[in-house]
Coordinates of C-alpha atoms in Angstrom, one line a residue:
X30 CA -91.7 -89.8 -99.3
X31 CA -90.0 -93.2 -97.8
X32 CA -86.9 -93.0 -98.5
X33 CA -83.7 -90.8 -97.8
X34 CA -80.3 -90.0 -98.8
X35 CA -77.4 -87.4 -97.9
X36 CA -74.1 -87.7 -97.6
X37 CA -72.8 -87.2 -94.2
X38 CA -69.8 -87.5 -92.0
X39 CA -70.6 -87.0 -88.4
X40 CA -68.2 -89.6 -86.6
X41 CA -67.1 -88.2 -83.3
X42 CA -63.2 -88.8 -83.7
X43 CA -60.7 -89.1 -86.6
X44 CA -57.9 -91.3 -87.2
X45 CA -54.3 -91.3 -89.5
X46 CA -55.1 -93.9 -92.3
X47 CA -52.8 -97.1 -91.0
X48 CA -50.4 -98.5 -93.7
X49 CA -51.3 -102.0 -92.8
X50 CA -54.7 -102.9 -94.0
X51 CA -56.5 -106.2 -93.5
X52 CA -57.9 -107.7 -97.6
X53 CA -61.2 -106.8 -98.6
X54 CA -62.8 -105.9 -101.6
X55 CA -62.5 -102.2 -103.3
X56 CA -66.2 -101.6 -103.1
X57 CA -66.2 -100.4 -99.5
X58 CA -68.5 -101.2 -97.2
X59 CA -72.7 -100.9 -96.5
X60 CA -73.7 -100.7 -93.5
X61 CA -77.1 -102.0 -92.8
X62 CA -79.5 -102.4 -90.1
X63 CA -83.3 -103.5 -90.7
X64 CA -86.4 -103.9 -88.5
X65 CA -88.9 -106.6 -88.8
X66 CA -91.8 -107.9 -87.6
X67 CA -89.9 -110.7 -85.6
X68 CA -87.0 -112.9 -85.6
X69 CA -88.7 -116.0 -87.5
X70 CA -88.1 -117.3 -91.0
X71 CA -91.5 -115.8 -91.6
X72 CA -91.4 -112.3 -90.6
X73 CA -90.7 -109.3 -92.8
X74 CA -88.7 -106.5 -92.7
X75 CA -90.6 -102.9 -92.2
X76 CA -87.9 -100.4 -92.1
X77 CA -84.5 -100.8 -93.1
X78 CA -81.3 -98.2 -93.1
X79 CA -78.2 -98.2 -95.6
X80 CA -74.8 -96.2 -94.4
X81 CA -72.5 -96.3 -97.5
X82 CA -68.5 -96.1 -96.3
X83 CA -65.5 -96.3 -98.8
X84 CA -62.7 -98.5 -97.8
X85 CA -61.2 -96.2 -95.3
X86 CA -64.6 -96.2 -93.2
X87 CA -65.4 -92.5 -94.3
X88 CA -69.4 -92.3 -94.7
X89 CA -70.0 -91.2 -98.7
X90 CA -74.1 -91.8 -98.5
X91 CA -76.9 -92.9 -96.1
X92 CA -80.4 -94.0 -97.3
X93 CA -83.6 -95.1 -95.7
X94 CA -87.1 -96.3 -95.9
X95 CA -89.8 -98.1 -94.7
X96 CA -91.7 -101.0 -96.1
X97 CA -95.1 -102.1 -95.4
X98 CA -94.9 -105.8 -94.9
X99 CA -99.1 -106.2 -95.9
X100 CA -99.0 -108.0 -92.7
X101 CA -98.9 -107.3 -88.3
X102 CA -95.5 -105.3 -87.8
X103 CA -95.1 -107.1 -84.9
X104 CA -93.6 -105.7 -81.8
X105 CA -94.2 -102.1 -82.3
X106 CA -93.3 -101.9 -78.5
X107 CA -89.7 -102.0 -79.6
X108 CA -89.4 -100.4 -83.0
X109 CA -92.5 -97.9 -82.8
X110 CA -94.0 -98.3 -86.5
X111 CA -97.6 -99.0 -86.3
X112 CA -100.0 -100.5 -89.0
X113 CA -101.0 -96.9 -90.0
X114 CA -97.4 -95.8 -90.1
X115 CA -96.5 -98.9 -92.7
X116 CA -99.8 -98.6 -94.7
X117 CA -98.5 -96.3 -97.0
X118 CA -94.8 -97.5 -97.2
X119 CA -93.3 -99.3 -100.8
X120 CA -93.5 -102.7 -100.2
X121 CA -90.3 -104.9 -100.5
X122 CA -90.9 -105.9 -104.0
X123 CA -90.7 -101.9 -104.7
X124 CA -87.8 -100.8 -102.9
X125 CA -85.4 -104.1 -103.8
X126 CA -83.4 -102.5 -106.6
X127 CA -83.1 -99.2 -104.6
X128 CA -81.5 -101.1 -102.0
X129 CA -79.3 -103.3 -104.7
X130 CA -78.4 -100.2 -105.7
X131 CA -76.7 -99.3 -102.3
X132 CA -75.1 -102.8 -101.5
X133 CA -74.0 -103.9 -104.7
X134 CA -70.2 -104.2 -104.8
X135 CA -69.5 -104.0 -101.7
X136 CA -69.4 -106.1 -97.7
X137 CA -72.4 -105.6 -95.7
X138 CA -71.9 -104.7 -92.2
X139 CA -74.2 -105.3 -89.9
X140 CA -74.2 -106.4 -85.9
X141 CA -75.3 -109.8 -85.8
X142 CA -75.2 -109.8 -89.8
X143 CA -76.4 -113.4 -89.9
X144 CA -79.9 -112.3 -88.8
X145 CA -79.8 -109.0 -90.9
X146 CA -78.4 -110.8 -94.3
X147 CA -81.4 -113.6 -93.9
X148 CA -83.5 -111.0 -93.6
X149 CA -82.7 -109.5 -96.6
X150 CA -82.3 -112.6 -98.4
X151 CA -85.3 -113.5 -97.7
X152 CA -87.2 -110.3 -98.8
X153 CA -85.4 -110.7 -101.9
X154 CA -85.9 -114.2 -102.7
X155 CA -89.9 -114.3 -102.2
X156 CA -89.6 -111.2 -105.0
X157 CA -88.1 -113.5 -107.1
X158 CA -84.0 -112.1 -107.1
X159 CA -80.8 -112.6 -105.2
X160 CA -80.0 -110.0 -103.0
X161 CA -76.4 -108.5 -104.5
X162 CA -74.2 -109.0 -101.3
X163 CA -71.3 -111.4 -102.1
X164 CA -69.7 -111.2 -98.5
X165 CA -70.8 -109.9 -94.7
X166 CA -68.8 -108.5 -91.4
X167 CA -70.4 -109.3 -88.6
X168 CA -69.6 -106.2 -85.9
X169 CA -70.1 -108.8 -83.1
X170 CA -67.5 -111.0 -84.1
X171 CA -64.8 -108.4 -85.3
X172 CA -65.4 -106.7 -81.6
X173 CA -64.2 -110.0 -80.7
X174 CA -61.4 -110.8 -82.5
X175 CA -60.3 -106.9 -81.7
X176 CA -60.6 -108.3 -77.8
X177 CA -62.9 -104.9 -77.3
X178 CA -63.2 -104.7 -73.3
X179 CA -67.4 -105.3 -73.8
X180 CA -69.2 -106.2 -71.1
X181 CA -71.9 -107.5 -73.8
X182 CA -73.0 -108.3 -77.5
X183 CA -75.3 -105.7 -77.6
X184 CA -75.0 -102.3 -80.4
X185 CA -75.0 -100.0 -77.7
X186 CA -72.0 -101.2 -75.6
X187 CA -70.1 -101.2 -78.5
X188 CA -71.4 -98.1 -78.8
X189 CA -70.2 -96.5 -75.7
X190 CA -66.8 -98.0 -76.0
X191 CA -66.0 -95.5 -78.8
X192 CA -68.2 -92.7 -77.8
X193 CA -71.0 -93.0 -80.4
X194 CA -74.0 -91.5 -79.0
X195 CA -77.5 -93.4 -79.6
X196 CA -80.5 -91.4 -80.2
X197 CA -83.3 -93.5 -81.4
X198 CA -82.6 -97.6 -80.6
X199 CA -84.1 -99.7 -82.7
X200 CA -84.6 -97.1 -85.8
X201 CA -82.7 -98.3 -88.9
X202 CA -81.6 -95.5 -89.9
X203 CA -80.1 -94.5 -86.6
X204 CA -79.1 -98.4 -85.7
X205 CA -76.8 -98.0 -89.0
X206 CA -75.5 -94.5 -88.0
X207 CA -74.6 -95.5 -84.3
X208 CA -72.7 -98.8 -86.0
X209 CA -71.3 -96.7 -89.5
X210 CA -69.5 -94.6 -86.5
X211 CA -68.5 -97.6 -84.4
X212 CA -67.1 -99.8 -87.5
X213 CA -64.8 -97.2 -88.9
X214 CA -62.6 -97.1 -85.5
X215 CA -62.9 -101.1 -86.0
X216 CA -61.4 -101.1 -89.0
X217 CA -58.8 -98.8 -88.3
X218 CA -57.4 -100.9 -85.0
X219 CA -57.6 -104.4 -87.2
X220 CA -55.8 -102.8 -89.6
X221 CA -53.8 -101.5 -87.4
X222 CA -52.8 -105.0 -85.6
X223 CA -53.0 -106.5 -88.3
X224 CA -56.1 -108.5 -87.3
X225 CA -58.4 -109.9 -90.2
X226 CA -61.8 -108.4 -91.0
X227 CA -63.8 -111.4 -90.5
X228 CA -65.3 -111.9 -94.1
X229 CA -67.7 -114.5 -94.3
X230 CA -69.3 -115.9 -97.6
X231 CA -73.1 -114.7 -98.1
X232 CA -75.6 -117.7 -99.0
X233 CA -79.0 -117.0 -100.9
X234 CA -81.5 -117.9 -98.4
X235 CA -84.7 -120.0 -100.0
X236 CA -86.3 -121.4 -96.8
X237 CA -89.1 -118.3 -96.4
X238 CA -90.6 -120.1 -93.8
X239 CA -93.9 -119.9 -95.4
X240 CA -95.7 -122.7 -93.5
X241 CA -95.1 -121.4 -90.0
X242 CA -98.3 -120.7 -88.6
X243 CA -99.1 -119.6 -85.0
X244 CA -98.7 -122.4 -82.4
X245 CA -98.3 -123.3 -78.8
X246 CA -100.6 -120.0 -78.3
X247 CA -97.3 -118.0 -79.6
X248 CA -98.2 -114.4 -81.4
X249 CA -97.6 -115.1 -85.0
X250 CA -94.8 -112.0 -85.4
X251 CA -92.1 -114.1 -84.1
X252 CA -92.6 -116.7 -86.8
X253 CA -91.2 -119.9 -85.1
X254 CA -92.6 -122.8 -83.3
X255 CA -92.0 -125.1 -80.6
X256 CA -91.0 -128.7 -82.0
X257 CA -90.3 -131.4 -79.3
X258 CA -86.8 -131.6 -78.5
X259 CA -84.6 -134.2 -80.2
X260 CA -83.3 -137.1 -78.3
X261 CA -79.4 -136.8 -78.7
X262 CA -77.2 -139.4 -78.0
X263 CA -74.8 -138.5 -74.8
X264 CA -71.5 -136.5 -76.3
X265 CA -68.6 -138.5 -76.1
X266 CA -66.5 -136.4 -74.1
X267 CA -66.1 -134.9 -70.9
X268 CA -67.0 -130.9 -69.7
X269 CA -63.8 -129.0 -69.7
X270 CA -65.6 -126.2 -68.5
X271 CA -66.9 -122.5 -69.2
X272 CA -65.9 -121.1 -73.0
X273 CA -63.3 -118.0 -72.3
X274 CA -64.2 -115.1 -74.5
X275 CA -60.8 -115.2 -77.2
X276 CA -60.0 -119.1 -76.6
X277 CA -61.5 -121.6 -79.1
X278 CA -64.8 -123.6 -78.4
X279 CA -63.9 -127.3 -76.9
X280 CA -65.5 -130.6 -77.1
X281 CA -67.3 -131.9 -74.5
X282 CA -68.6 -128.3 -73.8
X283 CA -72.3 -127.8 -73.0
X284 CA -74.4 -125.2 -74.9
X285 CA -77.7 -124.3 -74.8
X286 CA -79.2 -122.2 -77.2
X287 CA -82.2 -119.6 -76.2
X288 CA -84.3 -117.5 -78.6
X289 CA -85.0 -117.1 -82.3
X290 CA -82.2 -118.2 -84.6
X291 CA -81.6 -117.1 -88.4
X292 CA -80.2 -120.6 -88.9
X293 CA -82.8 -123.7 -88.5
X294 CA -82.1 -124.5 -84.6
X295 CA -82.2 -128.4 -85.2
X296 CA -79.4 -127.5 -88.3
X297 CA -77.6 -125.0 -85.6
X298 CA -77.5 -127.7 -83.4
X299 CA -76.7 -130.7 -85.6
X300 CA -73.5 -128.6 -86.4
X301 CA -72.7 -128.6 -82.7
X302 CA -72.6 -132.1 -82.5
X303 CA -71.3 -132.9 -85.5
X304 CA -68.4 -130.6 -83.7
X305 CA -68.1 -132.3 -80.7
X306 CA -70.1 -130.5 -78.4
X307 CA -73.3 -131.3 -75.9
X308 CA -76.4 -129.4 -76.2
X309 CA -77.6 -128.6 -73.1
X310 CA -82.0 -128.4 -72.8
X311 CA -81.2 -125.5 -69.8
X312 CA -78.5 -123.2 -68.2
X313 CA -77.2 -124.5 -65.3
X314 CA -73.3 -123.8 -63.3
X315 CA -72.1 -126.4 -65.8
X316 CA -73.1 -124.7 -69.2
X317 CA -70.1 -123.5 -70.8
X318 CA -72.1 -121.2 -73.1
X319 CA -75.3 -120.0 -73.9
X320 CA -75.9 -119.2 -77.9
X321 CA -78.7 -116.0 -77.8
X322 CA -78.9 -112.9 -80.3
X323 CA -81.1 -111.6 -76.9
X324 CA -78.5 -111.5 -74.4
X325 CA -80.6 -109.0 -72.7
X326 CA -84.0 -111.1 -73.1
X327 CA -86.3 -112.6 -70.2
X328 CA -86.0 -115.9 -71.3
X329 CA -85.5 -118.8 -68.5
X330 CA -82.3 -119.6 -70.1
X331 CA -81.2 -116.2 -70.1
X332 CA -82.1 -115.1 -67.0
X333 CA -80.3 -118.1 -66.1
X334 CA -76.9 -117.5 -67.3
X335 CA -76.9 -113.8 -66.3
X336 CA -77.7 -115.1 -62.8
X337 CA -74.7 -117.3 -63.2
X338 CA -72.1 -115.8 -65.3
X339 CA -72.4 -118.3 -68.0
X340 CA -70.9 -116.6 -71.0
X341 CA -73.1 -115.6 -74.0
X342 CA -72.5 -114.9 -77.9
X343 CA -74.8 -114.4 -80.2
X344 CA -75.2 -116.5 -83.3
X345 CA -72.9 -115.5 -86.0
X346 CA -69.7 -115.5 -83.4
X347 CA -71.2 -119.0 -82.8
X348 CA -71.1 -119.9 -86.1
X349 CA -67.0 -118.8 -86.2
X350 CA -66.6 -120.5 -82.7
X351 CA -68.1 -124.0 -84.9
X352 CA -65.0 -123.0 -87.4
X353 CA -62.6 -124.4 -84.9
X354 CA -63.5 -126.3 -82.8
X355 CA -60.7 -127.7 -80.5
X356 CA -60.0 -131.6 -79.8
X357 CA -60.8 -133.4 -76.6
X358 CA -57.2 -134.1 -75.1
X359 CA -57.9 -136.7 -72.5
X360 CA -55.4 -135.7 -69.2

């Protein structure tokens, strides 16, 4: 048996319901968090973990299960399920409308939701359907926008800052526990300073990545390739320096990008031009920010910044950042 489901209410602190609230729909909230075989357009989720909260943040349901992706689940290094443990999982096609039945009607939650919703999508659009989520919250950005003293993106920072306790990283279930319990005191200090829950839209994805293949001697789980990089034309306007964390992106600012992206990297970084910004090929004391869902990674770019300082957000807070970009003012 795969899959689940109790309700539960565990959270380590309570709060008075605020009379201020920020809008979003009646449904309340799922919180989700899924594992997969890699980051690429390609790879498929194997386990994936549902926290259901109502509008005040209180947990009514939680649900899990895992999915055998009939392929290699990847880096079992980090989320520990093997071939034999997937073999005799439900695949995606057989779980989808158990897992409609948990998001439907209401935002998904998720920390970096971009990756998690394309995910999903995904799964649901190579079985044919539309995955029943209407709008997302990503935890990164509302941590954010609630100027949460974090000395990083990651789930477990934000994690410590309200005294959740983690006890198995990288298992769904317990992923969307640690960040059901971390969300609720969100939503309570937005609503309580009146700061808006950062609802974004939710697009069907269709791109399933099918033709990625391994390349450039790459294991196939992370389902990208390298592609030569694009000659840009120079950006128009001059460095104004580092990105500070609560200040609006400017143009002229350099940014490099490092890692796997949910969005198309050449779209993600057609968007940034289109903005006004440089794209920077590597991290150097002039970056103003480095664009990574792996702050914590050993890539050359991110080994680079941490060396450095260079600030870091992950993808979906970039994607907000893009919102607003603010004009060159020439002194």
């Amino acid at each position: 048996m795969h899959a689940i489901q109790s309700p539960t209410n565990n959270a380590p602190w309570a709060a008075p319901v605020p009379a201020q609230r920020s809008a979003a729909p009646a449904g309340g909230f799922a919180v989700v968090d899924v594992e997969t075989t890699g980051l690429g357009r390609s790879d498929r989720v194997i386990s994936a973990g549902v926290y259901q909260l109502d509008d005040d943040g209180e947990v009514t349901d939680q649900w899990y299960t895992l999915v055998n992706p009939e392929r290699d689940p990847g880096p079992v290094w980090i989320h520990g399920l093997t071939s034999e443990v997937l073999r005799g999982a439900p695949t995606f096609g057989e779980i989808a409308e158990e897992l409609a039945e948990r998001l439907r009607g209401r935002v998904m939650v998720a920390h970096n939701a971009l990756f998690d919703w394309n995910m999903i999508s995904r799964e649901y659009s190579r079985a044919g359907l539309r995955a029943p989520v209407d709008h997302r919250i990503c935890t990164m950005v509302l941590s954010r926008d609630l100027r949460l003293p974090l000395p990083n993106g990651k789930l477990a920072s934000l994690a410590a800052h309200f005294g959740v306790q983690q006890r198995h990283a990288h298992n769904a279930l317990d992923d969307a526990r640690v960040l059901a319990e971390a969300f609720r005191p969100s939503l309570h200090l937005a609503r309580l300073g009146g700061v808006p829950l950062p609802l974004q839209a939710c697009v069907a994805v269709t791109d399933l990545g099918e033709e990625e293949t391994q390349t450039a001697g790459r294991s196939s789980w992370t389902g990208s390739s390298y592609r030569a990089a694009r000659k840009r034309p120079p950006c128009p306007y001059p460095n104004p320096g580092r990105w500070q964390d609560g200040r609006p992106l400017m143009q002229g600012m350099r940014v490099a990008i490092t890692g796997d992206t949910a969005t198309d990297r050449e779209v993600l970084e057609d968007r940034a031009v289109e903005a006004g910004l440089h794209i920077a090929t590597s991290v150097s004391r002039l970056t103003s920010l480095l664009v990574t869902n792996e702050p914590g990674s050993w890539s050359g770019k991110a080994r680079k910044a941490r060396d450095l300082g260079t600030p870091a957000v992950g993808e979906d807070a970039f994607l907000q950042l893009l919102r607003e970009v603010a004009p060159y003012v020439a002194g």
